[in-house]
JSON list of C-alpha atoms in Angstrom, two decimals:
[
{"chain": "B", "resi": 198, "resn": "UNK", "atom": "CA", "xyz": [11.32, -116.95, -79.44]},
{"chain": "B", "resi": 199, "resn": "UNK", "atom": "CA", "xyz": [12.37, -113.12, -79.95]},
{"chain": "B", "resi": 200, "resn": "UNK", "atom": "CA", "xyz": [13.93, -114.15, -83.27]},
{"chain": "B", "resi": 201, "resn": "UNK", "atom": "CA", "xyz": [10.14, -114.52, -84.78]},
{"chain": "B", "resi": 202, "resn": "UNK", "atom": "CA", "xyz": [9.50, -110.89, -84.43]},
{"chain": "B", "resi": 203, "resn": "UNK", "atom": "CA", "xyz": [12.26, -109.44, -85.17]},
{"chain": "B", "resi": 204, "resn": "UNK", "atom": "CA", "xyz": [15.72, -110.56, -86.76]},
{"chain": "B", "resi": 205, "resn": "UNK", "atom": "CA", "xyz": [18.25, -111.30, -83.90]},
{"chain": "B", "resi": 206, "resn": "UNK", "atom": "CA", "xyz": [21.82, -109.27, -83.07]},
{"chain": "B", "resi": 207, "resn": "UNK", "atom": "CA", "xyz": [23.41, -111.74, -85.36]},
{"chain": "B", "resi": 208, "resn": "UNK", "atom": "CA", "xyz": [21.63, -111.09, -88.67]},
{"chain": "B", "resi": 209, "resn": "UNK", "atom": "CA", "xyz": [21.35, -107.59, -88.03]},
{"chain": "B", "resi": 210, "resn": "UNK", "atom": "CA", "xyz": [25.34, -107.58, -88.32]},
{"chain": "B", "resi": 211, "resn": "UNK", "atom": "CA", "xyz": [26.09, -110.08, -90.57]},
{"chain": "B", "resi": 212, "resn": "UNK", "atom": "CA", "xyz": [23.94, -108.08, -93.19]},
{"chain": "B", "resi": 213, "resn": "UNK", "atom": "CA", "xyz": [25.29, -105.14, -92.26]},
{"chain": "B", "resi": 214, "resn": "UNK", "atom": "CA", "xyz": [28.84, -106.14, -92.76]},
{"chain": "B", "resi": 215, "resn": "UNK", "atom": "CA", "xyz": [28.44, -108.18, -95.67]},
{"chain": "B", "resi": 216, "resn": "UNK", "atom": "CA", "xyz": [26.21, -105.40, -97.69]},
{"chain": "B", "resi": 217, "resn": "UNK", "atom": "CA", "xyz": [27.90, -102.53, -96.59]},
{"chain": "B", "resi": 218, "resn": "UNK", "atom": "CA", "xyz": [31.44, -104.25, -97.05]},
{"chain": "B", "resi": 219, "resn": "UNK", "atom": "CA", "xyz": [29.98, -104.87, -100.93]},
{"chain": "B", "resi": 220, "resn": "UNK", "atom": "CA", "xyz": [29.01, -100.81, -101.47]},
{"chain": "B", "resi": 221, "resn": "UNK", "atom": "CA", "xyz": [32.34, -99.94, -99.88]},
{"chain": "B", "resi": 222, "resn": "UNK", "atom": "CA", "xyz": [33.71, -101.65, -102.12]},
{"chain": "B", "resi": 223, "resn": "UNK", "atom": "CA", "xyz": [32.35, -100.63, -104.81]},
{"chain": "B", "resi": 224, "resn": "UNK", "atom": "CA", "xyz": [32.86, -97.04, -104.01]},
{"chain": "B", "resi": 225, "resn": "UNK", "atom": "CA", "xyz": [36.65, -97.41, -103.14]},
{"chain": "B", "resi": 226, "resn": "UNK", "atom": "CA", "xyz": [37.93, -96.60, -106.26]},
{"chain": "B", "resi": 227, "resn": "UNK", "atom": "CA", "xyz": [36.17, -92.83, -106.65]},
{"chain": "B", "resi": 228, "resn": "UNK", "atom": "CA", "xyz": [36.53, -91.91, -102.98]},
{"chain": "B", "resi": 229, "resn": "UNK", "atom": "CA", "xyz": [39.88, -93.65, -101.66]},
{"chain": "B", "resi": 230, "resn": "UNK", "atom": "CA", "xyz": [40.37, -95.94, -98.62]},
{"chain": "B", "resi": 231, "resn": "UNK", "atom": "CA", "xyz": [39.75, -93.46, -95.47]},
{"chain": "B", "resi": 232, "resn": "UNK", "atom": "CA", "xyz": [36.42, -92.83, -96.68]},
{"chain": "B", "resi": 233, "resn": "UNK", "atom": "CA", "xyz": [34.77, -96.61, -97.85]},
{"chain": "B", "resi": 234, "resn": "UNK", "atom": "CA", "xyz": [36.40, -97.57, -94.58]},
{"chain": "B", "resi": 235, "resn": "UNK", "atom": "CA", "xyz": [34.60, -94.90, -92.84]},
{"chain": "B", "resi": 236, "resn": "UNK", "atom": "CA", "xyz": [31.53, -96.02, -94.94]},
{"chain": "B", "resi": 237, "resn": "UNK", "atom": "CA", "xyz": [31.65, -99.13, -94.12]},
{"chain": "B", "resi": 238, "resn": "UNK", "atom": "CA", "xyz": [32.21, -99.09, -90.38]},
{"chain": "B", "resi": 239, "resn": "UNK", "atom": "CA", "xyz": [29.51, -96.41, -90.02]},
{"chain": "B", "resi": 240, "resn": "UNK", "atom": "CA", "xyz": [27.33, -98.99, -91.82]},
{"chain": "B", "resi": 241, "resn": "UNK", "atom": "CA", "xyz": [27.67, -101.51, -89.55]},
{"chain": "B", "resi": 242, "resn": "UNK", "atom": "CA", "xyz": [26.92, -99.33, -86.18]},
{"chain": "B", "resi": 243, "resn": "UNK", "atom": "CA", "xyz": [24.02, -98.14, -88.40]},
{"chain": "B", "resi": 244, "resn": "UNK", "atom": "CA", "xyz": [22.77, -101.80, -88.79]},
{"chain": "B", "resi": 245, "resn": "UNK", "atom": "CA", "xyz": [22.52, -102.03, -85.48]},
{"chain": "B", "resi": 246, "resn": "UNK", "atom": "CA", "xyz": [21.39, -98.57, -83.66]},
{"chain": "B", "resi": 247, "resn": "UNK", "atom": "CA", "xyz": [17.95, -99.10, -84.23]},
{"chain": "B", "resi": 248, "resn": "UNK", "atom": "CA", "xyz": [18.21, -101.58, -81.21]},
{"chain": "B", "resi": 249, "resn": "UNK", "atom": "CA", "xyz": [19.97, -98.90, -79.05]},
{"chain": "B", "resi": 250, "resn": "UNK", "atom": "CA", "xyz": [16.46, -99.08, -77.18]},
{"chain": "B", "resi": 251, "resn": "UNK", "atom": "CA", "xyz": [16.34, -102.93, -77.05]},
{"chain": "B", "resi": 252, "resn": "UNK", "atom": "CA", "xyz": [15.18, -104.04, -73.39]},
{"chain": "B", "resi": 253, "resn": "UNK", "atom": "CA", "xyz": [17.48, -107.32, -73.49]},
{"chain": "B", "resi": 254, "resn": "UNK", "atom": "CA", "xyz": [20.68, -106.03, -71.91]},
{"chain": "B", "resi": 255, "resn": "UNK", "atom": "CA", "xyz": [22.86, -107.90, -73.54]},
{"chain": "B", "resi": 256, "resn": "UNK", "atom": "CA", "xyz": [22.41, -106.35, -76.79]},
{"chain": "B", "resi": 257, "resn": "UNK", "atom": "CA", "xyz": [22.28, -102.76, -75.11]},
{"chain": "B", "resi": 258, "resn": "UNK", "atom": "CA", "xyz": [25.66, -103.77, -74.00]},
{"chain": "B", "resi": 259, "resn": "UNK", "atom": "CA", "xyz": [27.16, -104.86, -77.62]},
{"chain": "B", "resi": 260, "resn": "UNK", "atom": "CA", "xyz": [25.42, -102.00, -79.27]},
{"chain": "B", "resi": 261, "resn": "UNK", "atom": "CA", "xyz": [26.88, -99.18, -76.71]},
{"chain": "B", "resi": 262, "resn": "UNK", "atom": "CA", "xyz": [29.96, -100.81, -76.61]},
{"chain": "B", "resi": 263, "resn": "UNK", "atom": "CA", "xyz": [30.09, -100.85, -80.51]},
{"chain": "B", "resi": 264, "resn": "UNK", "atom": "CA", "xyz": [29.12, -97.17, -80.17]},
{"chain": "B", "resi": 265, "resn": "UNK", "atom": "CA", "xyz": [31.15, -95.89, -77.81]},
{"chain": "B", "resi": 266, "resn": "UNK", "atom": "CA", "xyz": [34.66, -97.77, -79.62]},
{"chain": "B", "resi": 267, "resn": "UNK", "atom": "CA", "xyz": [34.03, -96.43, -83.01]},
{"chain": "B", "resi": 268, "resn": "UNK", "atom": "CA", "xyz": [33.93, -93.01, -81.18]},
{"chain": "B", "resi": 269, "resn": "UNK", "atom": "CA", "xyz": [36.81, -93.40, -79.11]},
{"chain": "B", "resi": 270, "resn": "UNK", "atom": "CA", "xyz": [38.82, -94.53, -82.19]},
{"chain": "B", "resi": 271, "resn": "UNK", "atom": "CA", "xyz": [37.73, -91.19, -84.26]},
{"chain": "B", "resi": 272, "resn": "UNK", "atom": "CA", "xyz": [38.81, -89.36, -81.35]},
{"chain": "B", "resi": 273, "resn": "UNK", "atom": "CA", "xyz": [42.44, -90.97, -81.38]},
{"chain": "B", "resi": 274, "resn": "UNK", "atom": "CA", "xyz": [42.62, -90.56, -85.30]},
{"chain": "B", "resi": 275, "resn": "UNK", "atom": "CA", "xyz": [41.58, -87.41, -85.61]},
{"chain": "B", "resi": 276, "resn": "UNK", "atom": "CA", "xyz": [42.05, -85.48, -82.43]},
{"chain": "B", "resi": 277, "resn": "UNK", "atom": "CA", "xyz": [44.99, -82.88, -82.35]},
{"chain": "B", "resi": 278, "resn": "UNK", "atom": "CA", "xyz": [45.20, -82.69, -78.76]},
{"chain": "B", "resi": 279, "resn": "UNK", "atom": "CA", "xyz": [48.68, -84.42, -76.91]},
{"chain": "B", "resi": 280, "resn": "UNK", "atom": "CA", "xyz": [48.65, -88.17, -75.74]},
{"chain": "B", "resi": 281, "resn": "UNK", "atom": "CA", "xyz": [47.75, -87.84, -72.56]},
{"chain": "B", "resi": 282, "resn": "UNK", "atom": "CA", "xyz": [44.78, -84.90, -73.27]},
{"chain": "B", "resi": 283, "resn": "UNK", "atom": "CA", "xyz": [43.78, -87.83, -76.00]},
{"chain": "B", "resi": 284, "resn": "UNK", "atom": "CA", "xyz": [43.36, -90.73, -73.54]},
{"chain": "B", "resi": 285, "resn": "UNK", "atom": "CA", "xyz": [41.56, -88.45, -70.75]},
{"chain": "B", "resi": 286, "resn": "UNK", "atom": "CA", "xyz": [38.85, -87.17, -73.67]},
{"chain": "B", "resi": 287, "resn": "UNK", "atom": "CA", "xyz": [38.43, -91.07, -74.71]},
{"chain": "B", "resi": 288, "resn": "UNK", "atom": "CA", "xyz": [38.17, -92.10, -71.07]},
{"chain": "B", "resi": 289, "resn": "UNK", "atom": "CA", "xyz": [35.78, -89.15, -70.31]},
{"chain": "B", "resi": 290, "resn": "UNK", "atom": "CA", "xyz": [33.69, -89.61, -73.28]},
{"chain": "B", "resi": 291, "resn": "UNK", "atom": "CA", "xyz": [33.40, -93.47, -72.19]},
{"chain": "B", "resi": 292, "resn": "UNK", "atom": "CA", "xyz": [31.56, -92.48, -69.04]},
{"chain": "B", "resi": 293, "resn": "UNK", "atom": "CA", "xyz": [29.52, -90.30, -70.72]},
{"chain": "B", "resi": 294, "resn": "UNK", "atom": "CA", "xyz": [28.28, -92.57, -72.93]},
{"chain": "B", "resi": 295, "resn": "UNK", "atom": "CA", "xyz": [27.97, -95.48, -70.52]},
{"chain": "B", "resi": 296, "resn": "UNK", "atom": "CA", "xyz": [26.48, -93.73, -67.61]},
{"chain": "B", "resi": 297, "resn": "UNK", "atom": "CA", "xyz": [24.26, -90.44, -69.09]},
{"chain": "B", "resi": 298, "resn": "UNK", "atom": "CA", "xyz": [23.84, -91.32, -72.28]},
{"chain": "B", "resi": 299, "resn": "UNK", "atom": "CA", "xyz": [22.91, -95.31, -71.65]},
{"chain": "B", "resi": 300, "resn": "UNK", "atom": "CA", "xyz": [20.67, -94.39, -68.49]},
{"chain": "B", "resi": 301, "resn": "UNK", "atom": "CA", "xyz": [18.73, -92.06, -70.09]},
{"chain": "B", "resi": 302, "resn": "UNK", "atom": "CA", "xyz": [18.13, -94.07, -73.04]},
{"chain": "B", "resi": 303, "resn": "UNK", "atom": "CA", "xyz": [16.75, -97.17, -70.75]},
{"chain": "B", "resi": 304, "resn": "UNK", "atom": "CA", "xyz": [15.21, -94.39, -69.23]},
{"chain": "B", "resi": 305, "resn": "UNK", "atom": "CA", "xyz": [12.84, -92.72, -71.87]},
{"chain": "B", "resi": 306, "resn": "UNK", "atom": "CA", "xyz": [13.11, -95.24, -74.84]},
{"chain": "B", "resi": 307, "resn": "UNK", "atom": "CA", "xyz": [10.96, -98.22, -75.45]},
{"chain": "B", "resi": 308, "resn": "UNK", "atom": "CA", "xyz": [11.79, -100.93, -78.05]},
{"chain": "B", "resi": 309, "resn": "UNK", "atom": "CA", "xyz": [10.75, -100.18, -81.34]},
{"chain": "B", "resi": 310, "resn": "UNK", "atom": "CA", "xyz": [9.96, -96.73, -80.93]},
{"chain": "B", "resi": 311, "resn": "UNK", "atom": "CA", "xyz": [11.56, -93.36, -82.07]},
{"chain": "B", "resi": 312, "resn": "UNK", "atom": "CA", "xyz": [14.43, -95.30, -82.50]},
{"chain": "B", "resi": 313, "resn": "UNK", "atom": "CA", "xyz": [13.23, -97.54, -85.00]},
{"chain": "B", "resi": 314, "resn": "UNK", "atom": "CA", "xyz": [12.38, -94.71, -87.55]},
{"chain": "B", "resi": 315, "resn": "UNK", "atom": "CA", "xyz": [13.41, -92.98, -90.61]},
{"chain": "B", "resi": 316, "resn": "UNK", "atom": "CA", "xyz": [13.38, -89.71, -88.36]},
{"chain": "B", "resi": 317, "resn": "UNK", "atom": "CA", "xyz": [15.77, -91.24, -85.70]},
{"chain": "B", "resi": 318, "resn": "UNK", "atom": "CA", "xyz": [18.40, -92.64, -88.88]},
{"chain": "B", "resi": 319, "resn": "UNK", "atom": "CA", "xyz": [18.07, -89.27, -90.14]},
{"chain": "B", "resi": 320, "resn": "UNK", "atom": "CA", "xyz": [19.02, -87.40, -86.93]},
{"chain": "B", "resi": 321, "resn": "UNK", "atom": "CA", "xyz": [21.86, -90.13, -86.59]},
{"chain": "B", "resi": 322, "resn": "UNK", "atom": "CA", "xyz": [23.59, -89.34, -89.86]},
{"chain": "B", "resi": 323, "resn": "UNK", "atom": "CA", "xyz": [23.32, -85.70, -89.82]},
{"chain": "B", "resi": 324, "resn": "UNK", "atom": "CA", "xyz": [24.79, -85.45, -86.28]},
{"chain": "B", "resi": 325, "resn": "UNK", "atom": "CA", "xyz": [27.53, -87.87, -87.41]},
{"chain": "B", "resi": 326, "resn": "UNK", "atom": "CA", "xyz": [28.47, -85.79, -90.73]},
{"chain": "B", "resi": 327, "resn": "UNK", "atom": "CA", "xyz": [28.65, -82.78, -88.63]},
{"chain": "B", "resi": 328, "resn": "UNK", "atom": "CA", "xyz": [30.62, -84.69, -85.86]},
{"chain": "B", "resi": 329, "resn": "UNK", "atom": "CA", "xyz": [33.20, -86.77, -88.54]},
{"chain": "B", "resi": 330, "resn": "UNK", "atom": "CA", "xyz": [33.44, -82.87, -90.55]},
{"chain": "B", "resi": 331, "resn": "UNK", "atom": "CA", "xyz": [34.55, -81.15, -87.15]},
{"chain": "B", "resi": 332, "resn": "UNK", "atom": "CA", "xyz": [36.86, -84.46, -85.57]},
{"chain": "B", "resi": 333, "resn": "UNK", "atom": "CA", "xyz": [38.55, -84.10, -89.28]},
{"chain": "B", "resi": 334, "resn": "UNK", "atom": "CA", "xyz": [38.79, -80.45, -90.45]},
{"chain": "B", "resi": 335, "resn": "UNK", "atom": "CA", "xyz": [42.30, -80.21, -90.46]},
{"chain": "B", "resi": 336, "resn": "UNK", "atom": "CA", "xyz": [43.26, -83.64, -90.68]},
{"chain": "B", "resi": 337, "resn": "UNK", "atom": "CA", "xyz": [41.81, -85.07, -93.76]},
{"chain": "B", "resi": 338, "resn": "UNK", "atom": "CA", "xyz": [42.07, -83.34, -97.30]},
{"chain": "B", "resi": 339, "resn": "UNK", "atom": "CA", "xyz": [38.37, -84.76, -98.37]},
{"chain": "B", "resi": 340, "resn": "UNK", "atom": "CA", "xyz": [37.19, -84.04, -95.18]},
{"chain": "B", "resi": 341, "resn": "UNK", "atom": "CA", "xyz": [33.07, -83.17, -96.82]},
{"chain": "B", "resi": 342, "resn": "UNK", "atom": "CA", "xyz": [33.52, -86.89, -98.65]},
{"chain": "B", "resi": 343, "resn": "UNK", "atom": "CA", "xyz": [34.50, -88.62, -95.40]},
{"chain": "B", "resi": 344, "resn": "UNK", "atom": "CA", "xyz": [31.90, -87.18, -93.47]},
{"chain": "B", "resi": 345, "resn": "UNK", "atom": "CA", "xyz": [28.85, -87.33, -95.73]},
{"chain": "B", "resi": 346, "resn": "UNK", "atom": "CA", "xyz": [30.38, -90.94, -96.41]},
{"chain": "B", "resi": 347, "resn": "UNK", "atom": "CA", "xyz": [30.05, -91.56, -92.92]},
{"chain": "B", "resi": 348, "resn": "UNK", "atom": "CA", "xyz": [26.30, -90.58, -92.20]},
{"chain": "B", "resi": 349, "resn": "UNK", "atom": "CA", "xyz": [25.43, -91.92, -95.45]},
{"chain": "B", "resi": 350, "resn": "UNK", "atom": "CA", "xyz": [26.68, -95.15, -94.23]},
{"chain": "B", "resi": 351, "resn": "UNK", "atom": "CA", "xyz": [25.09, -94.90, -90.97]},
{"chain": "B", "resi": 352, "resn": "UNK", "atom": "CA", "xyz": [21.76, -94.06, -92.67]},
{"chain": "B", "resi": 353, "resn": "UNK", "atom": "CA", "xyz": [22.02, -96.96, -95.33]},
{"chain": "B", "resi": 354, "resn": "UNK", "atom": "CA", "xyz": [22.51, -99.42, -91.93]},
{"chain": "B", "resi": 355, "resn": "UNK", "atom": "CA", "xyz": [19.87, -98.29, -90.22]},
{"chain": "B", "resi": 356, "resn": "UNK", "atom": "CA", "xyz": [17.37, -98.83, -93.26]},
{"chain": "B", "resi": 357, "resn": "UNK", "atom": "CA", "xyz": [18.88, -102.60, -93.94]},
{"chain": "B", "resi": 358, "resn": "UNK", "atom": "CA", "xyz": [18.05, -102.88, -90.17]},
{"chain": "B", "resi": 359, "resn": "UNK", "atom": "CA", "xyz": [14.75, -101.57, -90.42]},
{"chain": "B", "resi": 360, "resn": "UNK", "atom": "CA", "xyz": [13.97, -103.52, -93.40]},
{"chain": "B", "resi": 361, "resn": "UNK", "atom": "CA", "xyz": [14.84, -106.48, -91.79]},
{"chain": "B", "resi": 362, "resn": "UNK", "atom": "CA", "xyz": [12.51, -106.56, -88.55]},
{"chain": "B", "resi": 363, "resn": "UNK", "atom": "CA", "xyz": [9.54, -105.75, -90.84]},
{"chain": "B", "resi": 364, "resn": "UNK", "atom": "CA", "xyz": [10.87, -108.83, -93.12]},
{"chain": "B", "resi": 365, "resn": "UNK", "atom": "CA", "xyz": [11.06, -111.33, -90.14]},
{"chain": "B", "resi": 366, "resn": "UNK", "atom": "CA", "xyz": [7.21, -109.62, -89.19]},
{"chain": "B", "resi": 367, "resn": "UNK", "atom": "CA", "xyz": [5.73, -111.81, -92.22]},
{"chain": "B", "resi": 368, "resn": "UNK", "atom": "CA", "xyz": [5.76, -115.54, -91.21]},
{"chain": "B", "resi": 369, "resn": "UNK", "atom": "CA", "xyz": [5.81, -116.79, -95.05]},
{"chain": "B", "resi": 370, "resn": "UNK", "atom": "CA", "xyz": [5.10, -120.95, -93.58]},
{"chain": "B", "resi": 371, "resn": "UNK", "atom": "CA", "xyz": [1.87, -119.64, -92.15]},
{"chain": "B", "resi": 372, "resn": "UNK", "atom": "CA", "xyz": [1.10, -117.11, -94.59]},
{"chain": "B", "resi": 373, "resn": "UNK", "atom": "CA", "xyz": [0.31, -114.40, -91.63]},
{"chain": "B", "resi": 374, "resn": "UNK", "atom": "CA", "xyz": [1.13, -111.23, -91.06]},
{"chain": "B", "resi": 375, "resn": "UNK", "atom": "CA", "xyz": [2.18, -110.88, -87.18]},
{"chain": "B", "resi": 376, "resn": "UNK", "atom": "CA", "xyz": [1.42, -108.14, -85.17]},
{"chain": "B", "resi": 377, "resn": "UNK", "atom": "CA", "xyz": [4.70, -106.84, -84.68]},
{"chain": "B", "resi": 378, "resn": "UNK", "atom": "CA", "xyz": [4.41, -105.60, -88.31]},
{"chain": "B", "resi": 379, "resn": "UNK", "atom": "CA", "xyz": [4.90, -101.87, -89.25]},
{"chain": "B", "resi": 380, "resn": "UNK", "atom": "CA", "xyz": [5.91, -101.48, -85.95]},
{"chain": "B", "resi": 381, "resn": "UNK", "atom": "CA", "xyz": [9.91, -101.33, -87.20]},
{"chain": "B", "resi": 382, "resn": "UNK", "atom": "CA", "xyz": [9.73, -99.49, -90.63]},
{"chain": "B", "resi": 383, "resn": "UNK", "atom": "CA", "xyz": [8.22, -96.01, -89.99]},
{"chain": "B", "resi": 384, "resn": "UNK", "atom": "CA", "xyz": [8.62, -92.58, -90.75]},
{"chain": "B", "resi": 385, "resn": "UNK", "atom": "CA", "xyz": [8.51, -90.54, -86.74]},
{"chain": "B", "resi": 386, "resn": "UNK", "atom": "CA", "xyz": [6.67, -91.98, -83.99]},
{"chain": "B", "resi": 387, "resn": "UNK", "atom": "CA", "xyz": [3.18, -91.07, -83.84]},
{"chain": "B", "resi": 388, "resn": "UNK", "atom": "CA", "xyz": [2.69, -91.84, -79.96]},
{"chain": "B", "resi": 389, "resn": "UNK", "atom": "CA", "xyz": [6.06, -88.98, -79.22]},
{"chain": "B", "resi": 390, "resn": "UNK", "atom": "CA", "xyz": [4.82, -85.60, -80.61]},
{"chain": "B", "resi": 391, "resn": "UNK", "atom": "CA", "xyz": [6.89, -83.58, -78.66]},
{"chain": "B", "resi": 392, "resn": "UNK", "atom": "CA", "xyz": [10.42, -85.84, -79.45]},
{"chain": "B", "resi": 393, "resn": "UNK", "atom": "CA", "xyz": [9.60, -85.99, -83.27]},
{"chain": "B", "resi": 394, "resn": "UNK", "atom": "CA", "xyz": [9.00, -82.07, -83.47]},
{"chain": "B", "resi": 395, "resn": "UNK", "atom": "CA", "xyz": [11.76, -81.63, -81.73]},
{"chain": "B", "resi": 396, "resn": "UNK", "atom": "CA", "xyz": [14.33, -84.02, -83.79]},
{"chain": "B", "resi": 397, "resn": "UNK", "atom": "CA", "xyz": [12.46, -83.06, -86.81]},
{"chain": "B", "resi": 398, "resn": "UNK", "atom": "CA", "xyz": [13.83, -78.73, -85.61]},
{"chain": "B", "resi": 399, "resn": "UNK", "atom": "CA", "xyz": [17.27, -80.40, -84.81]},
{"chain": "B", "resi": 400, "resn": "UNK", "atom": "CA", "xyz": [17.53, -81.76, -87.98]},
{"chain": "B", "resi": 401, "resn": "UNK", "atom": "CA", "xyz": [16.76, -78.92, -90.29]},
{"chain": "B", "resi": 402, "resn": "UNK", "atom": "CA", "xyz": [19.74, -77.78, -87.61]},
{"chain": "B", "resi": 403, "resn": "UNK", "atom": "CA", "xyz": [22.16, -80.22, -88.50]},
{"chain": "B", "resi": 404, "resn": "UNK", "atom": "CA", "xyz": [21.27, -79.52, -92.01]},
{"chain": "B", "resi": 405, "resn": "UNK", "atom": "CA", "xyz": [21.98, -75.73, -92.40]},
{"chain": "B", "resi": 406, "resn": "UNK", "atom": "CA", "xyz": [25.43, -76.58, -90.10]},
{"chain": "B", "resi": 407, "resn": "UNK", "atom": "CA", "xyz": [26.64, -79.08, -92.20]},
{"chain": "B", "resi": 408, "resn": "UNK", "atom": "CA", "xyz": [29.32, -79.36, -94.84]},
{"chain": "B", "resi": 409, "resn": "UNK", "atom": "CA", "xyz": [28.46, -78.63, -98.31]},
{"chain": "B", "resi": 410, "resn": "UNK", "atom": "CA", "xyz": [28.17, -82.06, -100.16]},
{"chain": "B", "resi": 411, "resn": "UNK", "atom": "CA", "xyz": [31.14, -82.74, -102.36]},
{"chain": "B", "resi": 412, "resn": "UNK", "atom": "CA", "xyz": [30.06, -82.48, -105.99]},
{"chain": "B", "resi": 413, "resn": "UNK", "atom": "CA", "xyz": [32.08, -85.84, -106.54]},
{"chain": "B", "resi": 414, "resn": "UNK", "atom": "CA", "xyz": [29.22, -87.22, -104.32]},
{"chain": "B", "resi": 415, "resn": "UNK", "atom": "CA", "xyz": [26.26, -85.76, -106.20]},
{"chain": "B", "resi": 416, "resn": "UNK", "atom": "CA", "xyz": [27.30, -86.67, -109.54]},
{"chain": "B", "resi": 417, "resn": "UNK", "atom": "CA", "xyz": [27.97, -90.91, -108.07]},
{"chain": "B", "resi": 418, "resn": "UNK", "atom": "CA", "xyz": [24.34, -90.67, -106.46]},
{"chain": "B", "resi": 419, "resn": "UNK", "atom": "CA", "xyz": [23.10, -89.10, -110.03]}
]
């Protein structure tokens, strides 16, 4: 029944990994294999975070899960700390994640709200540049390319996402228009003032913080 208003966990990241996996490639050759990788994977989480707020638990579980591993494994690949100060940052981060993080997003999040909107993806790959820039200062030698690769990626994924609850909001057999549409696709939410002011500050933020986009980047996007 849910899959009439809105495309299910299963499309969300089979499109994700099949349309992300095709721009990765496709930028592999003029940015090396660390950073479509890291393009690609950020792609997928980004196909699904819009539904970080879902109420069905089950997909609250995948998504977090999916969250909190992709984390955990930047942490082990680009952490300069020992072993053992490794394992007890992944295993601390893990609870963080699971029990703040998760309870306070069941907590003040409905479905389809700030989450689902171009204010949220933005937020999402800004902190993640900033956050893939800092993991990999001293371990990568294009760390800027990685990182803006990374929220690019995220951002791209959360837009196919986006794009596709608004697509499955048109029933096309019965020429209608349901009412879950434009509830997906928008710009802030109107009904959180306070939130979207606030993410819209911490953006500008994240902006001025992060790492100067590689000029490699700006002349592919041009």
């Amino acid at each position: 029944h849910k899959s009439f208003h809105m495309a299910n966990f299963r499309t969300h990241l089979n499109i994700a990994v099949i349309s992300l996996g095709v721009a990765a490639i496709a930028v592999y050759p003029y940015v090396g294999i660390t950073a479509a990788l890291c393009f690609w994977l950020a792609g997928i989480n980004g196909g699904l975070l819009p539904d970080i707020d879902a109420d069905n638990s089950t997909s609250l579980n995948i998504i977090f899960n999916i969250v909190s591993g992709s984390i955990i494994l930047s942490i082990i690949y680009a952490s300069k700390l020992s072993s053992v100060d490794t394992v007890f940052l992944s295993i601390v981060v893990y609870l963080f994640l699971k029990y703040v993080l998760r309870k306070l997003f069941e907590k003040f999040t409905c479905h389809r709200g700030t989450c689902h909107s171009i204010l949220f993806l933005l937020w999402s790959a800004l902190l993640l540049t900033n956050t893939v820039c800092f993991l990999s200062a001293d371990v990568l030698n294009n760390t800027e390319v990685v990182a803006w690769l990374s929220g690019i990626g995220l951002f791209l994924g959360g837009l196919i996402h986006l794009t596709l609850d608004e697509i499955y909001s048109v029933d096309i057999s019965n020429m209608r228009i349901k009412r879950s549409f434009g509830s997906a696709f928008k710009l802030y939410s109107k009904n959180r003032v306070i939130l979207t002011m606030t993410m819209s500050a911490s953006c500008v933020f994240l902006w001025l913080i992060s790492p100067k986009v590689p000029l490699m980047l700006l002349k592919f996007i041009s």
